[in-house]
mmCIF file of C-alpha atoms in Angstrom:
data_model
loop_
_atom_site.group_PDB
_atom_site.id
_atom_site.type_symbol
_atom_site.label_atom_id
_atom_site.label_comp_id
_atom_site.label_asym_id
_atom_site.label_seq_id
_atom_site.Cartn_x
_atom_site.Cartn_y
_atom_site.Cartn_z
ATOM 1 C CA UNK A 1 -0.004 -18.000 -8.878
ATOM 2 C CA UNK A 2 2.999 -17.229 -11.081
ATOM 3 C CA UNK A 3 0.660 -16.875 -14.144
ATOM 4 C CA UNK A 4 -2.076 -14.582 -12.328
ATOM 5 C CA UNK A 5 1.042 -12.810 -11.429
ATOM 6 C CA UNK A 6 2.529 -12.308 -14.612
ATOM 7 C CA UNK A 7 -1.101 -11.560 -16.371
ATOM 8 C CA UNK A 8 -1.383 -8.710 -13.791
ATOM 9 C CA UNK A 9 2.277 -7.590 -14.357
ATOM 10 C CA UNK A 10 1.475 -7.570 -17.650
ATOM 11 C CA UNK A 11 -1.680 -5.320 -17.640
ATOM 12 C CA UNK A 12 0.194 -2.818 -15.458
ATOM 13 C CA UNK A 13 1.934 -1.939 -18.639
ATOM 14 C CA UNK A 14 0.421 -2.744 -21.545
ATOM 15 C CA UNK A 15 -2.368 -0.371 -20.557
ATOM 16 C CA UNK A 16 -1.296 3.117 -18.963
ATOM 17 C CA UNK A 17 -1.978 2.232 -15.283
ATOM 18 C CA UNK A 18 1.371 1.241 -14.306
ATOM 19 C CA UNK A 19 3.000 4.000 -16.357
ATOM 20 C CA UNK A 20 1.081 6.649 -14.761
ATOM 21 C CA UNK A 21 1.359 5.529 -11.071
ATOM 22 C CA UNK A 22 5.053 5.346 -11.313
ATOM 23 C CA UNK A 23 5.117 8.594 -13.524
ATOM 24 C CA UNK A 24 3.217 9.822 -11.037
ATOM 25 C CA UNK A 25 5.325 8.801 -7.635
ATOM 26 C CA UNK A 26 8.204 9.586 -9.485
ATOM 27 C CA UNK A 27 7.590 13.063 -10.441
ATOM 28 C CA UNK A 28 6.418 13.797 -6.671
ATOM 29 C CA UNK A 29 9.172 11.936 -4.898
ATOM 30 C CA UNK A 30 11.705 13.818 -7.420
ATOM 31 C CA UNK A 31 10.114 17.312 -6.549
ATOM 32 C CA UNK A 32 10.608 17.079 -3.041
ATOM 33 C CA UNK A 33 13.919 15.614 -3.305
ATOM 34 C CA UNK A 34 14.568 18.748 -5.703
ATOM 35 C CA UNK A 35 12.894 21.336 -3.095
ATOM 36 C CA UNK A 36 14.851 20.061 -0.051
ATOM 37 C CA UNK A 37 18.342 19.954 -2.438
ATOM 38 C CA UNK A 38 17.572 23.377 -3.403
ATOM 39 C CA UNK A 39 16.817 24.515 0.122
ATOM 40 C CA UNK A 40 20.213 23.279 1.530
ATOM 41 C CA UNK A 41 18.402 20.339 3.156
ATOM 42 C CA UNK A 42 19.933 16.684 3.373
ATOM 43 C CA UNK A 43 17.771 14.960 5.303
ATOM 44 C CA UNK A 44 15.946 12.017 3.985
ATOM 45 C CA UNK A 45 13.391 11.733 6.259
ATOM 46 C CA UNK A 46 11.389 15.128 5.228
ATOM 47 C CA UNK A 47 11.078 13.199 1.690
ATOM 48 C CA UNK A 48 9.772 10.096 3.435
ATOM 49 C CA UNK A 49 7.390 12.492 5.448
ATOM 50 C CA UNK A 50 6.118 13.936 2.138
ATOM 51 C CA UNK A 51 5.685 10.364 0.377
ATOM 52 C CA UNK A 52 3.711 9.256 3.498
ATOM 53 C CA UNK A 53 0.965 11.307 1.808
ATOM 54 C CA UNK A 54 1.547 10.187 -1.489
ATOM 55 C CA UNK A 55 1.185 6.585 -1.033
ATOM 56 C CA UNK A 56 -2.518 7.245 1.035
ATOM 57 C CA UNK A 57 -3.285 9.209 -2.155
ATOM 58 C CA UNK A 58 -1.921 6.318 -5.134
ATOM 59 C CA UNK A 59 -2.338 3.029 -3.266
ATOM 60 C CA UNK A 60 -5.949 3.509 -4.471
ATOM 61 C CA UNK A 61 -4.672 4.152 -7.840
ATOM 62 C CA UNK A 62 -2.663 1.726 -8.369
ATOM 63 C CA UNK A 63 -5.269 -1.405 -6.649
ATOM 64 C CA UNK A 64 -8.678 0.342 -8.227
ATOM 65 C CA UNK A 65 -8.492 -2.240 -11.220
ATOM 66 C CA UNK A 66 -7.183 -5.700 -9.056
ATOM 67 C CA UNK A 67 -10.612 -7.548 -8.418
ATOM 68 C CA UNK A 68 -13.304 -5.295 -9.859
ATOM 69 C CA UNK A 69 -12.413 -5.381 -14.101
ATOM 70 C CA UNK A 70 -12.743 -8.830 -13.761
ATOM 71 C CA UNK A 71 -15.813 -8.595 -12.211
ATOM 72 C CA UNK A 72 -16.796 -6.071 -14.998
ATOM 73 C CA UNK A 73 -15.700 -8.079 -17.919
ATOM 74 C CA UNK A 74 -17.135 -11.511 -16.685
ATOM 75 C CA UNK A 75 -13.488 -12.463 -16.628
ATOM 76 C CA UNK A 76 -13.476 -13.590 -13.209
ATOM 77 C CA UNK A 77 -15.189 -16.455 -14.214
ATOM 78 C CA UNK A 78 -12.150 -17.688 -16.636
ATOM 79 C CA UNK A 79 -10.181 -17.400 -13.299
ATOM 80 C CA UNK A 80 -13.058 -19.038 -11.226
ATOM 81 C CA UNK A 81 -12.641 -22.449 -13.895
ATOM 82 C CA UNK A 82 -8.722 -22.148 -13.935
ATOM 83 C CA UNK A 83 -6.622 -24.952 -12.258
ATOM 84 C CA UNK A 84 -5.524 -22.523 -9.750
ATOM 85 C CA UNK A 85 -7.139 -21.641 -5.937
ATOM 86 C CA UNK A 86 -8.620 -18.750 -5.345
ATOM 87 C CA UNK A 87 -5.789 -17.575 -2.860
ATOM 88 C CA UNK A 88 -3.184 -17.985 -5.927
ATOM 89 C CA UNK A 89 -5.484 -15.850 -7.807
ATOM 90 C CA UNK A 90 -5.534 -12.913 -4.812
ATOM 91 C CA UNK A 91 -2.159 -14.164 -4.140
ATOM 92 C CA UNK A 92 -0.908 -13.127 -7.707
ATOM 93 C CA UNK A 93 -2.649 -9.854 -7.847
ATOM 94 C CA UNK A 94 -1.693 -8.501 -4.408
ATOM 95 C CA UNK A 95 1.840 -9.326 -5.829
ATOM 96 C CA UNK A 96 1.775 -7.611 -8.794
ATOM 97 C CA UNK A 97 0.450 -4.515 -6.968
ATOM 98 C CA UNK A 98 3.246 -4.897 -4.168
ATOM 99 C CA UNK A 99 5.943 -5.238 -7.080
ATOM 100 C CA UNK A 100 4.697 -1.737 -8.885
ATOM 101 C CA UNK A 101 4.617 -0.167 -4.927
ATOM 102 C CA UNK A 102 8.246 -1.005 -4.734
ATOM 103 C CA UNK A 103 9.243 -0.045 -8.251
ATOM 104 C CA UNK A 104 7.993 3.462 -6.917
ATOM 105 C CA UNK A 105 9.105 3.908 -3.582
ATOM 106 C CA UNK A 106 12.623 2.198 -4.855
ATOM 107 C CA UNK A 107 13.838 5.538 -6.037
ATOM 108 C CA UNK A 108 14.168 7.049 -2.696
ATOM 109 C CA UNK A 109 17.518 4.763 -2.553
ATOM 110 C CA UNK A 110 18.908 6.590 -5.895
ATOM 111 C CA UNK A 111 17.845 9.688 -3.924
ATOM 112 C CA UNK A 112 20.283 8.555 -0.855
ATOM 113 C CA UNK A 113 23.083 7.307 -2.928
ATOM 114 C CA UNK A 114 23.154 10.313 -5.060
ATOM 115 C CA UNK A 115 23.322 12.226 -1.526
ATOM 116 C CA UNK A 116 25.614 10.550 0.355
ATOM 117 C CA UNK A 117 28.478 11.931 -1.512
ATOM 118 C CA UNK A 118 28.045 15.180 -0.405
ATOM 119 C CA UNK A 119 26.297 14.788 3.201
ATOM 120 C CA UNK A 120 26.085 12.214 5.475
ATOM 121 C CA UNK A 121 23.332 9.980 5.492
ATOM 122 C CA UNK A 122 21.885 8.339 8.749
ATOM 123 C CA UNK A 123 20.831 4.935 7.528
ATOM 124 C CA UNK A 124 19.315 3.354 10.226
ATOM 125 C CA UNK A 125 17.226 6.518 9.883
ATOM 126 C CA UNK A 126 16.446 6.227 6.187
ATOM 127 C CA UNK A 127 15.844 2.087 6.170
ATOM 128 C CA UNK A 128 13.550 3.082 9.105
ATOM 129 C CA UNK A 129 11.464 5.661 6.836
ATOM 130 C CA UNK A 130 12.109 3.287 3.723
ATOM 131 C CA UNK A 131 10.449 -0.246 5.882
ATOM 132 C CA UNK A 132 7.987 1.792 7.713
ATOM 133 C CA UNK A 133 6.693 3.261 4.270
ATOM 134 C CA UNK A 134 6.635 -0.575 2.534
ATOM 135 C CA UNK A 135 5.164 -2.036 5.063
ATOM 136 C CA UNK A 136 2.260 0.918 5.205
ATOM 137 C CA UNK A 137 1.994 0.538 1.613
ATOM 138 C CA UNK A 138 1.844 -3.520 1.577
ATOM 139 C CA UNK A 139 -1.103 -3.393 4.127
ATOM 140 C CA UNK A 140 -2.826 -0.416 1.968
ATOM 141 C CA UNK A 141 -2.800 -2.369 -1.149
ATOM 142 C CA UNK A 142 -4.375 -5.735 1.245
ATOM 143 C CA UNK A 143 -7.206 -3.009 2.120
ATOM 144 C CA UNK A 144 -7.633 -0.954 -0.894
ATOM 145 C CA UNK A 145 -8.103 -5.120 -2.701
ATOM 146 C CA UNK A 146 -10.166 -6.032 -0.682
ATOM 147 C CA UNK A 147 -12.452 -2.743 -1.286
ATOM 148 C CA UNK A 148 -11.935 -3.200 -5.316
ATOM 149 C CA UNK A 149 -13.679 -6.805 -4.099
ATOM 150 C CA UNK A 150 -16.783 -5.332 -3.757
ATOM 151 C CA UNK A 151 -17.276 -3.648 -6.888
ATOM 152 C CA UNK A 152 -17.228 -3.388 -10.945
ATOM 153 C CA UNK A 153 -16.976 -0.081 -11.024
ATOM 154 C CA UNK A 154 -12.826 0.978 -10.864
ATOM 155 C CA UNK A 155 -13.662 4.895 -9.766
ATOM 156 C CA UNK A 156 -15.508 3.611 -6.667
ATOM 157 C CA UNK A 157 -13.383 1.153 -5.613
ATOM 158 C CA UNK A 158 -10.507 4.454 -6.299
ATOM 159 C CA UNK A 159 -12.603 6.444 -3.637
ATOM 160 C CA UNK A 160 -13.704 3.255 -1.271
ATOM 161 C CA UNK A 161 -9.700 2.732 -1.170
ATOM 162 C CA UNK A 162 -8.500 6.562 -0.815
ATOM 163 C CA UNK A 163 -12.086 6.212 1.724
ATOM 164 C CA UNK A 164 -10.454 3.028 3.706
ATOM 165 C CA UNK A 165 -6.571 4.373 3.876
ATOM 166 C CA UNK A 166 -7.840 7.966 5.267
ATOM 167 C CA UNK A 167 -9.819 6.402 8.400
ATOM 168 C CA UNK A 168 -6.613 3.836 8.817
ATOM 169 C CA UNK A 169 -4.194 6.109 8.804
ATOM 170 C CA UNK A 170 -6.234 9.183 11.217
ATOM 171 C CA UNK A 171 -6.995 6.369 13.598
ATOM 172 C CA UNK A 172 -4.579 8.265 15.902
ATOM 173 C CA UNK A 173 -5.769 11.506 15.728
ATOM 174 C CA UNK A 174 -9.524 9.969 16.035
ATOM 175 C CA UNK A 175 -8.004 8.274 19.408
ATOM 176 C CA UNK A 176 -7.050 11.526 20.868
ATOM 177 C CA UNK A 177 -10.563 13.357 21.040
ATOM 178 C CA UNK A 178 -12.361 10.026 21.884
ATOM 179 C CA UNK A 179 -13.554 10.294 25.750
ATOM 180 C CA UNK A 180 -14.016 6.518 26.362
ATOM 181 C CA UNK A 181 -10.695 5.093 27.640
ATOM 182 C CA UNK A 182 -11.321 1.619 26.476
ATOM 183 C CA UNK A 183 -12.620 3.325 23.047
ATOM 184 C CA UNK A 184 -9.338 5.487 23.005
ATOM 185 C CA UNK A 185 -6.988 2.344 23.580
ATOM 186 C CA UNK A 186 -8.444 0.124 20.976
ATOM 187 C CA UNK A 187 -8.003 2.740 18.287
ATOM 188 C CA UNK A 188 -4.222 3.291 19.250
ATOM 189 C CA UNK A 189 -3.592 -0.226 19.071
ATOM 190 C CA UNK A 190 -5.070 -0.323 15.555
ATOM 191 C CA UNK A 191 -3.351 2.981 14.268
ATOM 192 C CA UNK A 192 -1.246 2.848 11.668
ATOM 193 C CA UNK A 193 0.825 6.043 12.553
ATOM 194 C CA UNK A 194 2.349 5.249 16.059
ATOM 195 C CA UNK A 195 3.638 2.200 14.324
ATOM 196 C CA UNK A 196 4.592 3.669 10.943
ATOM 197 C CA UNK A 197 6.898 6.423 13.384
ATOM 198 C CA UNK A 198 8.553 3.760 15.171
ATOM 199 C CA UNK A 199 9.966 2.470 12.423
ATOM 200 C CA UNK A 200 11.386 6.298 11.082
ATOM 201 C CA UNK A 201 13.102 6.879 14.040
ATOM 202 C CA UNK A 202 15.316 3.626 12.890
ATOM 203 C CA UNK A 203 13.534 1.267 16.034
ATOM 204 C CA UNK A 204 12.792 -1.973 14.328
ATOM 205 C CA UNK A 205 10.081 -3.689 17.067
ATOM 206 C CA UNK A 206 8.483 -6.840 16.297
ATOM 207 C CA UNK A 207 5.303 -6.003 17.072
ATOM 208 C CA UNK A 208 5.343 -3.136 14.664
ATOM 209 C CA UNK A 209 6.410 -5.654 11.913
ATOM 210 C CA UNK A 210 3.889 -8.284 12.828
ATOM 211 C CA UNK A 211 1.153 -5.838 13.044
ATOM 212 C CA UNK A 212 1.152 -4.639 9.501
ATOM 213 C CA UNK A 213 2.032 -8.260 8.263
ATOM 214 C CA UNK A 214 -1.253 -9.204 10.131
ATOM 215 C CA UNK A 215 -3.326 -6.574 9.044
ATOM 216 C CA UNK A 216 -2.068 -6.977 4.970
ATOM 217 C CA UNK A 217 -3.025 -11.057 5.936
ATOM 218 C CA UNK A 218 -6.945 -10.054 7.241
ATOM 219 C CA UNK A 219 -7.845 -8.293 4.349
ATOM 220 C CA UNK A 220 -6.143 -11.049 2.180
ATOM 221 C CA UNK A 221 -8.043 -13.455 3.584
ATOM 222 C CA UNK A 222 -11.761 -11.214 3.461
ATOM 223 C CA UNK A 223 -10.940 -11.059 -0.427
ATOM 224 C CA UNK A 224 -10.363 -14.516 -0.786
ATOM 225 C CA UNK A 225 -13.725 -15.012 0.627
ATOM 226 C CA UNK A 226 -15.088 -12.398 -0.963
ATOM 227 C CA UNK A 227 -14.463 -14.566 -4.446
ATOM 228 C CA UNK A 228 -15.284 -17.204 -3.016
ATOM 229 C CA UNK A 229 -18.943 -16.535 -2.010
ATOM 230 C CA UNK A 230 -19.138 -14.966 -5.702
ATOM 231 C CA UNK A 231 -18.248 -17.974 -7.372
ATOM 232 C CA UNK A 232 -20.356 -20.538 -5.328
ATOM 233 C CA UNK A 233 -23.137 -18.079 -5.808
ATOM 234 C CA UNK A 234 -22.179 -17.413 -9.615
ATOM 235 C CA UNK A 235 -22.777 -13.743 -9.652
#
């Protein structure tokens, strides 16, 4: 796994995909920070609100490339033949991809500590937002992976994955025009928002954290078979 890892580590930024993500959430996190600054505001959690939308809009970025350029440039069969299984090869991806995520939602804590000198910071508030946002993130990246899975082509697996985090993430406001109870319930349960809020309002449930852990671990596992039905099929 370590060497998958480090291979996909490594293509994050010798090609420009890593660069530009983090350029990317970097210059969006900062602009907010700057806007609330300049409006008087010190409140973390309006940034986290605004980065909410970021990560459904770069978690397909940043996983569009995971499975499906192997699958483009036959490489996948190099990993197929080497001495590793095929859950240290998703294993090392997801990892990589999780490890750029946090590079980019890690400035939000320069944000705070640049703040805190000169307002007061609530920080069970903030490692609320800050959890609640990794967590999101870690089971985007299991979905948008699992989508990339499917295909060769990087731009489809970009929209299947911005496709797959929109319906996750609106599950709640899908709930709340559905007129079949049982219906209604079932897509609360699976809704990534109630959850997500929890956590910003600092209250650190269990189920909440086992809930994204579980959902990141399904789509792991459907990409793991996804390989391997390609390999024992040879496509």
């Amino acid at each position: 796994m370590r060497a998958v890892f480090l291979r996909e580590m490594s293509s994050y930024f010798v090609a420009p995909a890593g660069y530009v993500y983090l350029a990317a959430f970097y210059c969006l996190a900062g602009y907010e920070y700057s806007v609330l600054i300049l409006g008087g505001q010190a409140e973390m959690s309006y940034e986290f609100t605004f980065l909410y939308t970021v990560t459904l809009l770069l978690t397909p970025v940043l996983t569009m490339r995971l499975m499906s350029e192997d699958r483009k440039q036959k490489t996948d069969q190099m990993l197929f033949a080497a001495p590793v299984s095929l859950g240290e090869i998703v294993a090392g991806k997801y990892f990589a991809a999780v490890a750029v995520f946090l590079m980019g939602i890690g400035v939000t804590i320069l944000h705070a500590l640049a703040l805190s000198p000169f307002a007061e910071i609530n920080w069970a508030i903030f490692w609320g937002n800050l959890t609640g946002l990794a967590l999101m993130g870690l089971a985007g990246i299991a979905l948008c992976m699992f989508i990339s899975a499917q295909t060769e082509s990087q731009i489809i697996a970009a929209i299947g994955g911005f496709a797959g985090m929109l319906v996750v993430i609106s599950l709640n406001s899908l709930a709340s025009v559905v007129p079949f109870e049982p219906l209604q319930k079932l897509l609360y349960s699976i809704s990534f928002y109630d959850r997500y809020y929890n956590l910003t309002m600092g209250i650190f449930q269990l189920s909440d954290l086992v809930f994204f852990a579980s959902f990141a671990a399904l789509f792991f596992f459907l990409t793991v078979r996804v390989l391997e039905r390609r390999r024992w099929s040879g496509q």
